[in-house]
Short mmCIF file of the N, C-alpha and C atoms (twelve columns), coordinates in Angstrom:
data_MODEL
# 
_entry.id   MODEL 
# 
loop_
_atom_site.group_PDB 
_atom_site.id 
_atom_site.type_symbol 
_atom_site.label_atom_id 
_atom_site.label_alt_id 
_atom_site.label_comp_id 
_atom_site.label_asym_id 
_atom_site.label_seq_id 
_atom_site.Cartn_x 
_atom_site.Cartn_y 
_atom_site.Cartn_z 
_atom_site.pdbx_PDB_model_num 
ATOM 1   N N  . UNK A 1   96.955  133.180 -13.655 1 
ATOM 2   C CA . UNK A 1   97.044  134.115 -12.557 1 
ATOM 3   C C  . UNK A 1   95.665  134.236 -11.899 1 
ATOM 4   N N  . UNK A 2   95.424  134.247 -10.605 1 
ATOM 5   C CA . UNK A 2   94.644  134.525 -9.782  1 
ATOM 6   C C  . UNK A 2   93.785  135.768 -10.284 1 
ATOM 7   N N  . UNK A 3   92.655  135.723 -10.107 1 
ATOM 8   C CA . UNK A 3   91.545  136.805 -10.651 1 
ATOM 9   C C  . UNK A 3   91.120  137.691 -8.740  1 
ATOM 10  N N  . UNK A 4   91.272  139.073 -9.390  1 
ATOM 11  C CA . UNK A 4   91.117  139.545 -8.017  1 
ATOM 12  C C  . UNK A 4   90.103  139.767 -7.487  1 
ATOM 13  N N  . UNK A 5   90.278  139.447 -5.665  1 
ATOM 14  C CA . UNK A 5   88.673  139.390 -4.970  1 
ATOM 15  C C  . UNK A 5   87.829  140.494 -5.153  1 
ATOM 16  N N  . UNK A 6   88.281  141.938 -4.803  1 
ATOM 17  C CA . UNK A 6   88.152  142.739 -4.697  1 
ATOM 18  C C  . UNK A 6   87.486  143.973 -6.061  1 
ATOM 19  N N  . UNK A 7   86.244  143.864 -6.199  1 
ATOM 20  C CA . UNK A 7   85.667  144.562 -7.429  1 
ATOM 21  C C  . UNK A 7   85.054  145.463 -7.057  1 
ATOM 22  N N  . UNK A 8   84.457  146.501 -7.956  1 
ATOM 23  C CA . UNK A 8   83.233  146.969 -7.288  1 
ATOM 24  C C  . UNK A 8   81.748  146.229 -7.601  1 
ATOM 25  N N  . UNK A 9   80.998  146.907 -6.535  1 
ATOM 26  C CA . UNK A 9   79.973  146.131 -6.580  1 
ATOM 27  C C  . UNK A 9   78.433  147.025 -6.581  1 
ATOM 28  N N  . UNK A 10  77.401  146.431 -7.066  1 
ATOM 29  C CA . UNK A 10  76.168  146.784 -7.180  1 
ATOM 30  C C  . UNK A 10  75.628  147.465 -5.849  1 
ATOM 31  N N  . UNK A 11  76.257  146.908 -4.190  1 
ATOM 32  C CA . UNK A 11  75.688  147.317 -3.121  1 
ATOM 33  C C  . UNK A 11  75.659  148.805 -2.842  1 
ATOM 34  N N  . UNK A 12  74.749  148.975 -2.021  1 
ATOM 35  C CA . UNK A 12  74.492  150.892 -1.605  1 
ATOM 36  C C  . UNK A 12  75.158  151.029 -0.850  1 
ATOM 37  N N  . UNK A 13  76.219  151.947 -0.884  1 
ATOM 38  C CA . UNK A 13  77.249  152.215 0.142   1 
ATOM 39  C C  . UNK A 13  76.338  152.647 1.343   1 
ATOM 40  N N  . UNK A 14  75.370  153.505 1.408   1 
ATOM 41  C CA . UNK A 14  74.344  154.115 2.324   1 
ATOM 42  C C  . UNK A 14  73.676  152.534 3.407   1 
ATOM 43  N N  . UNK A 15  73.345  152.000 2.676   1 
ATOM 44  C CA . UNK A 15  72.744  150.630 2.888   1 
ATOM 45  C C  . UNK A 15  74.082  150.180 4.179   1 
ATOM 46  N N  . UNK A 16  75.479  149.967 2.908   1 
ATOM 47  C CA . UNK A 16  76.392  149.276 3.881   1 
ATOM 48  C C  . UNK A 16  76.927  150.241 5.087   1 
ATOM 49  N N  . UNK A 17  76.671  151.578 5.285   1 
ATOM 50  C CA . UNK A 17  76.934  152.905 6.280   1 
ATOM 51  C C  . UNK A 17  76.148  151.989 7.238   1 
ATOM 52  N N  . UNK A 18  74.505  152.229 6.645   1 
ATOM 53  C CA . UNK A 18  73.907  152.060 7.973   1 
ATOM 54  C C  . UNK A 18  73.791  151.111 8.727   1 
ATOM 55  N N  . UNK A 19  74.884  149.669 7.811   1 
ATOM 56  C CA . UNK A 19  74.466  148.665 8.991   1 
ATOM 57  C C  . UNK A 19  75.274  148.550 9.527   1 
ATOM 58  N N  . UNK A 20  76.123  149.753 9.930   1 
ATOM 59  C CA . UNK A 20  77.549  149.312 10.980  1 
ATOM 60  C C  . UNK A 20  77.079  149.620 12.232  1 
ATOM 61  N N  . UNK A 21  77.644  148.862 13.041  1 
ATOM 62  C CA . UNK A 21  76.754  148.553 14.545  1 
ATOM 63  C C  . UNK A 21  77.596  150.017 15.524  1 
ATOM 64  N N  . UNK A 22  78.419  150.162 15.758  1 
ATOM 65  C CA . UNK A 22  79.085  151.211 16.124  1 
ATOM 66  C C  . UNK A 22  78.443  152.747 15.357  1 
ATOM 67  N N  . UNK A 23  78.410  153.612 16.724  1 
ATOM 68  C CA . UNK A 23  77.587  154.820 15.942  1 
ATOM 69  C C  . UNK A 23  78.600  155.521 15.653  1 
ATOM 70  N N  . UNK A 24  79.748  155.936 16.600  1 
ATOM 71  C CA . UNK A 24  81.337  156.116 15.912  1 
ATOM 72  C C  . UNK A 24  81.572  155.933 14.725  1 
ATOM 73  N N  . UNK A 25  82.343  154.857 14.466  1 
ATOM 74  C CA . UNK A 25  82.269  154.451 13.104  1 
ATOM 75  C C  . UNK A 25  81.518  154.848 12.083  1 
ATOM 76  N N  . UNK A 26  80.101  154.648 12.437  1 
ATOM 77  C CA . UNK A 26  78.926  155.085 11.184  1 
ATOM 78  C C  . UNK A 26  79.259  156.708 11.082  1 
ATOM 79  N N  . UNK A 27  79.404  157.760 12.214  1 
ATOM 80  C CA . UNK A 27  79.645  158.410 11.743  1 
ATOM 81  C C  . UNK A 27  80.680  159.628 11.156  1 
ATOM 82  N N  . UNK A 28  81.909  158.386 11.275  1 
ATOM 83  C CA . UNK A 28  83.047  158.584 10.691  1 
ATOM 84  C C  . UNK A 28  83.158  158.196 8.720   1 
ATOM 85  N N  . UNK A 29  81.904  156.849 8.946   1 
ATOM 86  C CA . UNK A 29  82.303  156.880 7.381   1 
ATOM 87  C C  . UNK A 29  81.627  157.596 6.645   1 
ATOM 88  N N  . UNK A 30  80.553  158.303 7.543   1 
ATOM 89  C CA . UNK A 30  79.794  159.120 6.456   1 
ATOM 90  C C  . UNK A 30  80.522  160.570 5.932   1 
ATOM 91  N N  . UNK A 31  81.363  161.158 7.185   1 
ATOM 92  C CA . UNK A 31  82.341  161.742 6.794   1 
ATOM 93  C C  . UNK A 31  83.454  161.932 6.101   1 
ATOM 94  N N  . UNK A 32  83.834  160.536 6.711   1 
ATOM 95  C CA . UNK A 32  84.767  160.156 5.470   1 
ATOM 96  C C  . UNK A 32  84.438  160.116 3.968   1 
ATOM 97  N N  . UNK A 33  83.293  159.537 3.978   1 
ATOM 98  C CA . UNK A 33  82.563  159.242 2.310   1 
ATOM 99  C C  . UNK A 33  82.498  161.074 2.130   1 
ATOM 100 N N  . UNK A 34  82.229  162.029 2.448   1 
ATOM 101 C CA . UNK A 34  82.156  163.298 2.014   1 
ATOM 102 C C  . UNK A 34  83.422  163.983 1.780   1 
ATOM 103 N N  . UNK A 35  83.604  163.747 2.580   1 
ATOM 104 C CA . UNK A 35  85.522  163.978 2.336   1 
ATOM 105 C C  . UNK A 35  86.384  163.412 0.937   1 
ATOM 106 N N  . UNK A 36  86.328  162.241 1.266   1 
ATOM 107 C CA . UNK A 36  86.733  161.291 0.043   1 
ATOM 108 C C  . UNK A 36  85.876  162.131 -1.231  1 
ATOM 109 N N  . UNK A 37  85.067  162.328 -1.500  1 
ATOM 110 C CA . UNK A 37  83.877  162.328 -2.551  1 
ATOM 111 C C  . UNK A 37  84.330  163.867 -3.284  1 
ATOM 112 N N  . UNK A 38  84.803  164.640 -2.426  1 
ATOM 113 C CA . UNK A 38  85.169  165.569 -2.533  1 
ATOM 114 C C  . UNK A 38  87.188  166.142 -2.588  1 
ATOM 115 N N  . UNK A 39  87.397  165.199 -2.664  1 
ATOM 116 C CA . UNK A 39  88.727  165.548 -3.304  1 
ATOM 117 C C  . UNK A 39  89.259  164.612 -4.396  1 
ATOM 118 N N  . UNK A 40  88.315  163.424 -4.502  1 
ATOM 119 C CA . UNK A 40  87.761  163.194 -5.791  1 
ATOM 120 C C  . UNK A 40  87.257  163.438 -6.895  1 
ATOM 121 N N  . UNK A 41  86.041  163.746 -6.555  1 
ATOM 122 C CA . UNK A 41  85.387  164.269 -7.108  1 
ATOM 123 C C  . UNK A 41  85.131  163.653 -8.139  1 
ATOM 124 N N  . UNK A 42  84.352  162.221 -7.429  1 
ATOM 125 C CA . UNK A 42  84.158  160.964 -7.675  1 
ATOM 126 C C  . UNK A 42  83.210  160.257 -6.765  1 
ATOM 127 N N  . UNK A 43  82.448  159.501 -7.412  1 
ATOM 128 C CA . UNK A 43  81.237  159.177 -6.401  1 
ATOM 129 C C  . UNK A 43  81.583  157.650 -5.726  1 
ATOM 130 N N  . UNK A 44  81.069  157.035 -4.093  1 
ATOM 131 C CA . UNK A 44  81.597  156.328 -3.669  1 
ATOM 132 C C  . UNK A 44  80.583  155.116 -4.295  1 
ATOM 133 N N  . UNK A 45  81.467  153.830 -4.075  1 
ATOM 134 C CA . UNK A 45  80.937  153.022 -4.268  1 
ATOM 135 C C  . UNK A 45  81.756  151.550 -3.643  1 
ATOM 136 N N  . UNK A 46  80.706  150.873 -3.841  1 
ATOM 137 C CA . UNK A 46  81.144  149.340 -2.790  1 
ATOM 138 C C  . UNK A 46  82.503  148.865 -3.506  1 
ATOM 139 N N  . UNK A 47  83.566  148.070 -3.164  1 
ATOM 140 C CA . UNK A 47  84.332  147.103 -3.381  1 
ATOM 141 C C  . UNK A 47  84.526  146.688 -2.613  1 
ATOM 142 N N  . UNK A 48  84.098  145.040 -3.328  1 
ATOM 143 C CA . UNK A 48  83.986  144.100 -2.278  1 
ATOM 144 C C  . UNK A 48  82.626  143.843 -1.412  1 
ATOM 145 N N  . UNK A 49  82.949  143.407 -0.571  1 
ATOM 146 C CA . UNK A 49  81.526  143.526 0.721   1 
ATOM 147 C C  . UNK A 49  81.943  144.442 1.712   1 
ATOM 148 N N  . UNK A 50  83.279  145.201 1.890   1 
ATOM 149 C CA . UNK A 50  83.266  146.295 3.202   1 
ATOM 150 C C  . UNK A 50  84.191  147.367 2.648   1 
ATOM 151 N N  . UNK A 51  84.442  147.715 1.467   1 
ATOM 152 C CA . UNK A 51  85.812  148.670 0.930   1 
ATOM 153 C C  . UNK A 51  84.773  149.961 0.470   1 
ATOM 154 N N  . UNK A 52  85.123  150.668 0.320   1 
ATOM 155 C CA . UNK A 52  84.468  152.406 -0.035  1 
ATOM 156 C C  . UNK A 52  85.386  153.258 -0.727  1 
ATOM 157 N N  . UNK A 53  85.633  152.984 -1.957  1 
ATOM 158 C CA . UNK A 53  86.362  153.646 -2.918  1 
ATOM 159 C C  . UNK A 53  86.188  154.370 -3.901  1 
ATOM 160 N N  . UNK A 54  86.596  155.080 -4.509  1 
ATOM 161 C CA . UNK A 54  86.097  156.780 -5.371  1 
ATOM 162 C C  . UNK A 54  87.415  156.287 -6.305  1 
ATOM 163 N N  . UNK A 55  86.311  156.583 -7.815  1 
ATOM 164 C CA . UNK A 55  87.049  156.326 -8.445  1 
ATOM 165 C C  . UNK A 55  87.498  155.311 -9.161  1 
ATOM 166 N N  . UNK A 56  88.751  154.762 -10.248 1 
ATOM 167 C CA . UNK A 56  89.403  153.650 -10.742 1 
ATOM 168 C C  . UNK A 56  90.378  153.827 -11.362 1 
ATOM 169 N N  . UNK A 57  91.551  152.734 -11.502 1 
ATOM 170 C CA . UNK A 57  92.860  152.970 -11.713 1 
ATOM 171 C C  . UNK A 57  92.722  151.483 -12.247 1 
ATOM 172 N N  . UNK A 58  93.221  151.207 -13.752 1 
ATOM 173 C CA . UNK A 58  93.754  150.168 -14.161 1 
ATOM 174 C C  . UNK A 58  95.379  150.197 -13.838 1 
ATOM 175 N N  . UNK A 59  96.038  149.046 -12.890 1 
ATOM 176 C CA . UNK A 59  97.270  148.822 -12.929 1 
ATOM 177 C C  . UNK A 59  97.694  147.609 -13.512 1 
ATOM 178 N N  . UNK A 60  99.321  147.367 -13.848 1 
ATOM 179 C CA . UNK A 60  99.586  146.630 -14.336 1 
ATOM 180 C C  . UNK A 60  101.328 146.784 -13.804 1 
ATOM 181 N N  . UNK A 61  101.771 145.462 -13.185 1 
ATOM 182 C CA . UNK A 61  102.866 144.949 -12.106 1 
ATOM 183 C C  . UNK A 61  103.603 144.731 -13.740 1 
ATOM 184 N N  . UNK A 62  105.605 144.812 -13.241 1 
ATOM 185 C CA . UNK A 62  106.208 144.398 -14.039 1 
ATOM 186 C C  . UNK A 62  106.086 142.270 -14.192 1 
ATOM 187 N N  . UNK A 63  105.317 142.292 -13.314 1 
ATOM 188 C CA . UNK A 63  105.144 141.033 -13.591 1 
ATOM 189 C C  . UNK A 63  104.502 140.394 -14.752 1 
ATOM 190 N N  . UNK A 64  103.308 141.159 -14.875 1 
ATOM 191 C CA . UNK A 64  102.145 141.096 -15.784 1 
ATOM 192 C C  . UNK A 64  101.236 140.998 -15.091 1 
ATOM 193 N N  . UNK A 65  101.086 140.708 -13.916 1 
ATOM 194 C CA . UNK A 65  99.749  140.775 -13.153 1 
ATOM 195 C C  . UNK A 65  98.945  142.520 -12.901 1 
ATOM 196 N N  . UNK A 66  97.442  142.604 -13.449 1 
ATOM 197 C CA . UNK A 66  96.908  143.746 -13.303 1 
ATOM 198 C C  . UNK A 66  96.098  143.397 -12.756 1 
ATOM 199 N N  . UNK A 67  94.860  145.022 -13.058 1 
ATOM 200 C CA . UNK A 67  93.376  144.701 -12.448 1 
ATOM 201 C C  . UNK A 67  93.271  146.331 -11.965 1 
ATOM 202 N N  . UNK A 68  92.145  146.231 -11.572 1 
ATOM 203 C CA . UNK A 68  91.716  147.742 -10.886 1 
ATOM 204 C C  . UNK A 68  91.463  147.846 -9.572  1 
ATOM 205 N N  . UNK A 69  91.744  149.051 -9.609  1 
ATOM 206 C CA . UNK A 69  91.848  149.558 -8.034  1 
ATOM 207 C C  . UNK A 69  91.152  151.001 -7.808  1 
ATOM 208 N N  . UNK A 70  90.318  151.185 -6.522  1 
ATOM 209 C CA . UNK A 70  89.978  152.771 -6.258  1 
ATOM 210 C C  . UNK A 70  90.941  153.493 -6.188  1 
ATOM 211 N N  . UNK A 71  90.797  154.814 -6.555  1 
ATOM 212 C CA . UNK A 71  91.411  155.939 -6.583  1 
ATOM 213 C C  . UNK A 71  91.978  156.490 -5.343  1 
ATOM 214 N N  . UNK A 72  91.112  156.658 -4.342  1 
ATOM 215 C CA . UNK A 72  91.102  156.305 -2.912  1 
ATOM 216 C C  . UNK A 72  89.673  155.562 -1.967  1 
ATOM 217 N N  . UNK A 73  90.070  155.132 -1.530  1 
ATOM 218 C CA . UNK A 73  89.135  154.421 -0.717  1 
ATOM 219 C C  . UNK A 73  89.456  153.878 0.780   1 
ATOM 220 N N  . UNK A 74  88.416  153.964 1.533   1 
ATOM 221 C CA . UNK A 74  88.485  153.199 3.088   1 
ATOM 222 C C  . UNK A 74  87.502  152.316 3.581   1 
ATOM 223 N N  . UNK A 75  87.963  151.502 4.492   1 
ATOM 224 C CA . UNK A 75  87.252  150.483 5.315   1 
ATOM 225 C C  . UNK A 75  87.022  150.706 6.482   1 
ATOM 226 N N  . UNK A 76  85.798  150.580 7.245   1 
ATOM 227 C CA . UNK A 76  85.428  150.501 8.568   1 
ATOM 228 C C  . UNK A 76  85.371  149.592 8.854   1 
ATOM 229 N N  . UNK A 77  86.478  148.930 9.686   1 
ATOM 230 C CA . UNK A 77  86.347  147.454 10.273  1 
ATOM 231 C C  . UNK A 77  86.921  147.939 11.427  1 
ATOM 232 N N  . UNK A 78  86.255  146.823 12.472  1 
ATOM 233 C CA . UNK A 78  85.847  146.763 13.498  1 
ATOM 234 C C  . UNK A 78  87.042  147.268 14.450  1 
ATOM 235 N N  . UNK A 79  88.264  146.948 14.085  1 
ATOM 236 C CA . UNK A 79  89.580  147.539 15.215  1 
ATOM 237 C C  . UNK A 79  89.438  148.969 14.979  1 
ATOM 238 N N  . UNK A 80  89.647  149.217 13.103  1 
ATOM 239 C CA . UNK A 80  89.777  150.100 12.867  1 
ATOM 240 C C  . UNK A 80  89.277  151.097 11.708  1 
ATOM 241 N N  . UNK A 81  89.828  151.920 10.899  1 
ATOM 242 C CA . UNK A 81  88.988  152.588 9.751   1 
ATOM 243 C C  . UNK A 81  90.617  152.434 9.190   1 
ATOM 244 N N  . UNK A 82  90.677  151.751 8.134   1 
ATOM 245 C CA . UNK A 82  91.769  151.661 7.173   1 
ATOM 246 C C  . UNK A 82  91.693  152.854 6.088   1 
ATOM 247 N N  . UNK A 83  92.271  153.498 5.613   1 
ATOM 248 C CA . UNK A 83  92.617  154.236 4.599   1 
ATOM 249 C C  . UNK A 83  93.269  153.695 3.492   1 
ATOM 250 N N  . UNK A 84  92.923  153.671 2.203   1 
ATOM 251 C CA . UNK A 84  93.724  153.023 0.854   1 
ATOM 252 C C  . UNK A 84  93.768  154.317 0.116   1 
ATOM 253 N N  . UNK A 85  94.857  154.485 -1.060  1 
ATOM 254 C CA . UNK A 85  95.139  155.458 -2.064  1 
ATOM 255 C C  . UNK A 85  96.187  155.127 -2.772  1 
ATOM 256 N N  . UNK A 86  96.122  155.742 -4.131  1 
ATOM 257 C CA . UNK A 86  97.365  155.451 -4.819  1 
ATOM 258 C C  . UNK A 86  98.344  155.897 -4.267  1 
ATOM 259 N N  . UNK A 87  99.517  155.333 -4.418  1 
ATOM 260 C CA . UNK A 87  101.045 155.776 -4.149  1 
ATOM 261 C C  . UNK A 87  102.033 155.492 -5.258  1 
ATOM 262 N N  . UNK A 88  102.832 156.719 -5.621  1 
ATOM 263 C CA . UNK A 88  103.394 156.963 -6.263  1 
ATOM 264 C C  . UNK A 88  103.138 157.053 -7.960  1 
ATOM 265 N N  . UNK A 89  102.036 157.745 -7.862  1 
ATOM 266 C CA . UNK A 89  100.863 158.131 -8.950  1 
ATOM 267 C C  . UNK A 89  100.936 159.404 -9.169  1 
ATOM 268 N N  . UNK A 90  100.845 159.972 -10.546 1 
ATOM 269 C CA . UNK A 90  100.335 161.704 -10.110 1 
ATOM 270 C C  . UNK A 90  99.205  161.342 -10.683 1 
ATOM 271 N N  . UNK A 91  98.019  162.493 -9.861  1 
ATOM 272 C CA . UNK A 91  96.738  162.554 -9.233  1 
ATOM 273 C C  . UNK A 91  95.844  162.274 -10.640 1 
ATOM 274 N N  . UNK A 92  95.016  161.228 -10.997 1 
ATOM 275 C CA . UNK A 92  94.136  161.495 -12.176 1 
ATOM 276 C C  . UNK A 92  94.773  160.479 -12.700 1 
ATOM 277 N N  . UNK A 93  95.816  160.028 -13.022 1 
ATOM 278 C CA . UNK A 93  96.542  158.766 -14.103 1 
ATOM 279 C C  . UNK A 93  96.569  158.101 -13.488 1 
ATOM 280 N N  . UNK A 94  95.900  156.880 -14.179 1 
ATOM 281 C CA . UNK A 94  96.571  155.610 -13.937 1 
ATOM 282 C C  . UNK A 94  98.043  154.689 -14.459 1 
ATOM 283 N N  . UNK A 95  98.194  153.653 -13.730 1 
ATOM 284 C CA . UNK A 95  99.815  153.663 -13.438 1 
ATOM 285 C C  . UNK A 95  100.050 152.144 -13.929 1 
ATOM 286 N N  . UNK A 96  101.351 152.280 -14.290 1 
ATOM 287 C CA . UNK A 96  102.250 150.860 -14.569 1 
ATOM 288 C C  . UNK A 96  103.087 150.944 -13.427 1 
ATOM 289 N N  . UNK A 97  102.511 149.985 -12.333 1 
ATOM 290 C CA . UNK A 97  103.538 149.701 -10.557 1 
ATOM 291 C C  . UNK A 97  104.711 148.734 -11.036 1 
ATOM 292 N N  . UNK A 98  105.829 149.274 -10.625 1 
ATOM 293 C CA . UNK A 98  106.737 147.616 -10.500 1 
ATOM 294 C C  . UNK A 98  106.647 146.948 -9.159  1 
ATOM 295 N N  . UNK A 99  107.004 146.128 -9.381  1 
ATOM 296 C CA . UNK A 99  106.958 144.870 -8.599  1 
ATOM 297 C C  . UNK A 99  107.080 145.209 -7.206  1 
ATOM 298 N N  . UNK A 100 107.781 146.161 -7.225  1 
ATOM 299 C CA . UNK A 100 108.142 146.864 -5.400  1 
ATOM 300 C C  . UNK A 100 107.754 148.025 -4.905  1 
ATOM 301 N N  . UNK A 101 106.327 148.247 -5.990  1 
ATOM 302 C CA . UNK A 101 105.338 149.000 -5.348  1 
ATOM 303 C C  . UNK A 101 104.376 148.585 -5.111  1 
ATOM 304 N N  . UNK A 102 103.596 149.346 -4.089  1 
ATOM 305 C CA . UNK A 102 102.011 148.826 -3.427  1 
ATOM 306 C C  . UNK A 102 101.130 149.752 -3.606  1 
ATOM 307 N N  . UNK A 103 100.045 149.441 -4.370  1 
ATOM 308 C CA . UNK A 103 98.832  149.798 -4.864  1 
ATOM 309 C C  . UNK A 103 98.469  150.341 -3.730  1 
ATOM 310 N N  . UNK A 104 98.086  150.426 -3.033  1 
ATOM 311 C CA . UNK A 104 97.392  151.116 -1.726  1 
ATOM 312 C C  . UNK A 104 98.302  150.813 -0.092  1 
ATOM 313 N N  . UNK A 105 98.269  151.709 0.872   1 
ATOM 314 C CA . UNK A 105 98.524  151.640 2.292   1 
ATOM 315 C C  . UNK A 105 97.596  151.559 3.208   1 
ATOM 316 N N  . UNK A 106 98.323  151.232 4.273   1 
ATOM 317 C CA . UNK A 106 97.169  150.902 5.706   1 
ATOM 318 C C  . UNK A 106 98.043  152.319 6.100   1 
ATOM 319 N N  . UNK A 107 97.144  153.048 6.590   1 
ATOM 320 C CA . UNK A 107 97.424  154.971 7.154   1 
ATOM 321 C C  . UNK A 107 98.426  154.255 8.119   1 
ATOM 322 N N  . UNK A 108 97.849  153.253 9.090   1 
ATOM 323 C CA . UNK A 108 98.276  152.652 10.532  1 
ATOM 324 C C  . UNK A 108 100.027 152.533 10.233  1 
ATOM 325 N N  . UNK A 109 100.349 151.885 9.465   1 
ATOM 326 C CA . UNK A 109 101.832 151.625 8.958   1 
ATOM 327 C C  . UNK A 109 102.770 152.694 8.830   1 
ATOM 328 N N  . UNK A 110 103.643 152.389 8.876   1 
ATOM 329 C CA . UNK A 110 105.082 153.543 8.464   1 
ATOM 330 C C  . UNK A 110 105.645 153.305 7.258   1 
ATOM 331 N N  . UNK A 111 105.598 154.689 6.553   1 
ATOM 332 C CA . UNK A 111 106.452 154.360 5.234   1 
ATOM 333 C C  . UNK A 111 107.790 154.245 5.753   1 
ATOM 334 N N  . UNK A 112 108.077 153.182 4.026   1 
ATOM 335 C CA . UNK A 112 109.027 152.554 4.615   1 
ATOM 336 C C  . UNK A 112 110.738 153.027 4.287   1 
ATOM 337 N N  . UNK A 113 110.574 154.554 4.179   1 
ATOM 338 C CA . UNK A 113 111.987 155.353 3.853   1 
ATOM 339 C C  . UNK A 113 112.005 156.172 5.331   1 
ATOM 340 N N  . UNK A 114 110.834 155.582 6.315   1 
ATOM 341 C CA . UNK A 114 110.847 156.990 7.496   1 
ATOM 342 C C  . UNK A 114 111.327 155.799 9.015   1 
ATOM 343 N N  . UNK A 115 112.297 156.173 9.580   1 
ATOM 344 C CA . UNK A 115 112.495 155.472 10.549  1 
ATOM 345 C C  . UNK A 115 111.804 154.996 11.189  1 
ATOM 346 N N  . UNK A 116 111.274 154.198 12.536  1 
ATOM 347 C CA . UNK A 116 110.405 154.484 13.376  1 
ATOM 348 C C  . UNK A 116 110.683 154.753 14.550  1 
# 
């Protein structure tokens, strides 16, 4: 099985704030990072080269495929500011997903029990 891209990493989230070229953005994620940090209550940190996640969750698919994931976390990329979080978790545990659940959402999307 494929080993996942997505880890955390040694980089300074502050470091990766300040080199976003948009002042918008920069100062949406710093908000965001306070926000996040605080209903956490969990400190942010890199995954990956552009992810900002609080927290960790070992999962494990009825497949057998696992690995970890932030608790919640977001991305500032360039269209947009993505939002990730567990779903269908209660708050603090980590989870055994089946196969026809998804570890994290794009905010942008519609769940998929709500019409559109």
């Amino acid at each position: 099985m494929a080993e996942n891209k997505t880890k955390p990493t040694e980089t300074s989230v502050a470091a990766f704030i300040d080199g976003l070229l948009d002042q918008t953005r920069r100062g949406d994620a710093k908000a965001l990072v306070k926000l996040m940090a605080s209903a956490t209550g969990e400190k942010p940190t890199m995954w990956g080269p552009s992810i900002i996640g609080f927290g960790s969750c070992h999962y494990k698919y009825d497949s057998g495929r696992e690995g970890d994931m932030p608790i919640a976390a977001f991305s500032p990329r360039k269209a947009a500011t993505v939002l990730y979080g567990m779903t269908g978790a209660p708050a603090r545990r980590c989870c055994s997903l089946s196969s026809a659940s998804t570890p994290s959402a794009r905010v942008a999307s519609t769940s998929r029990s709500s019409p559109m």
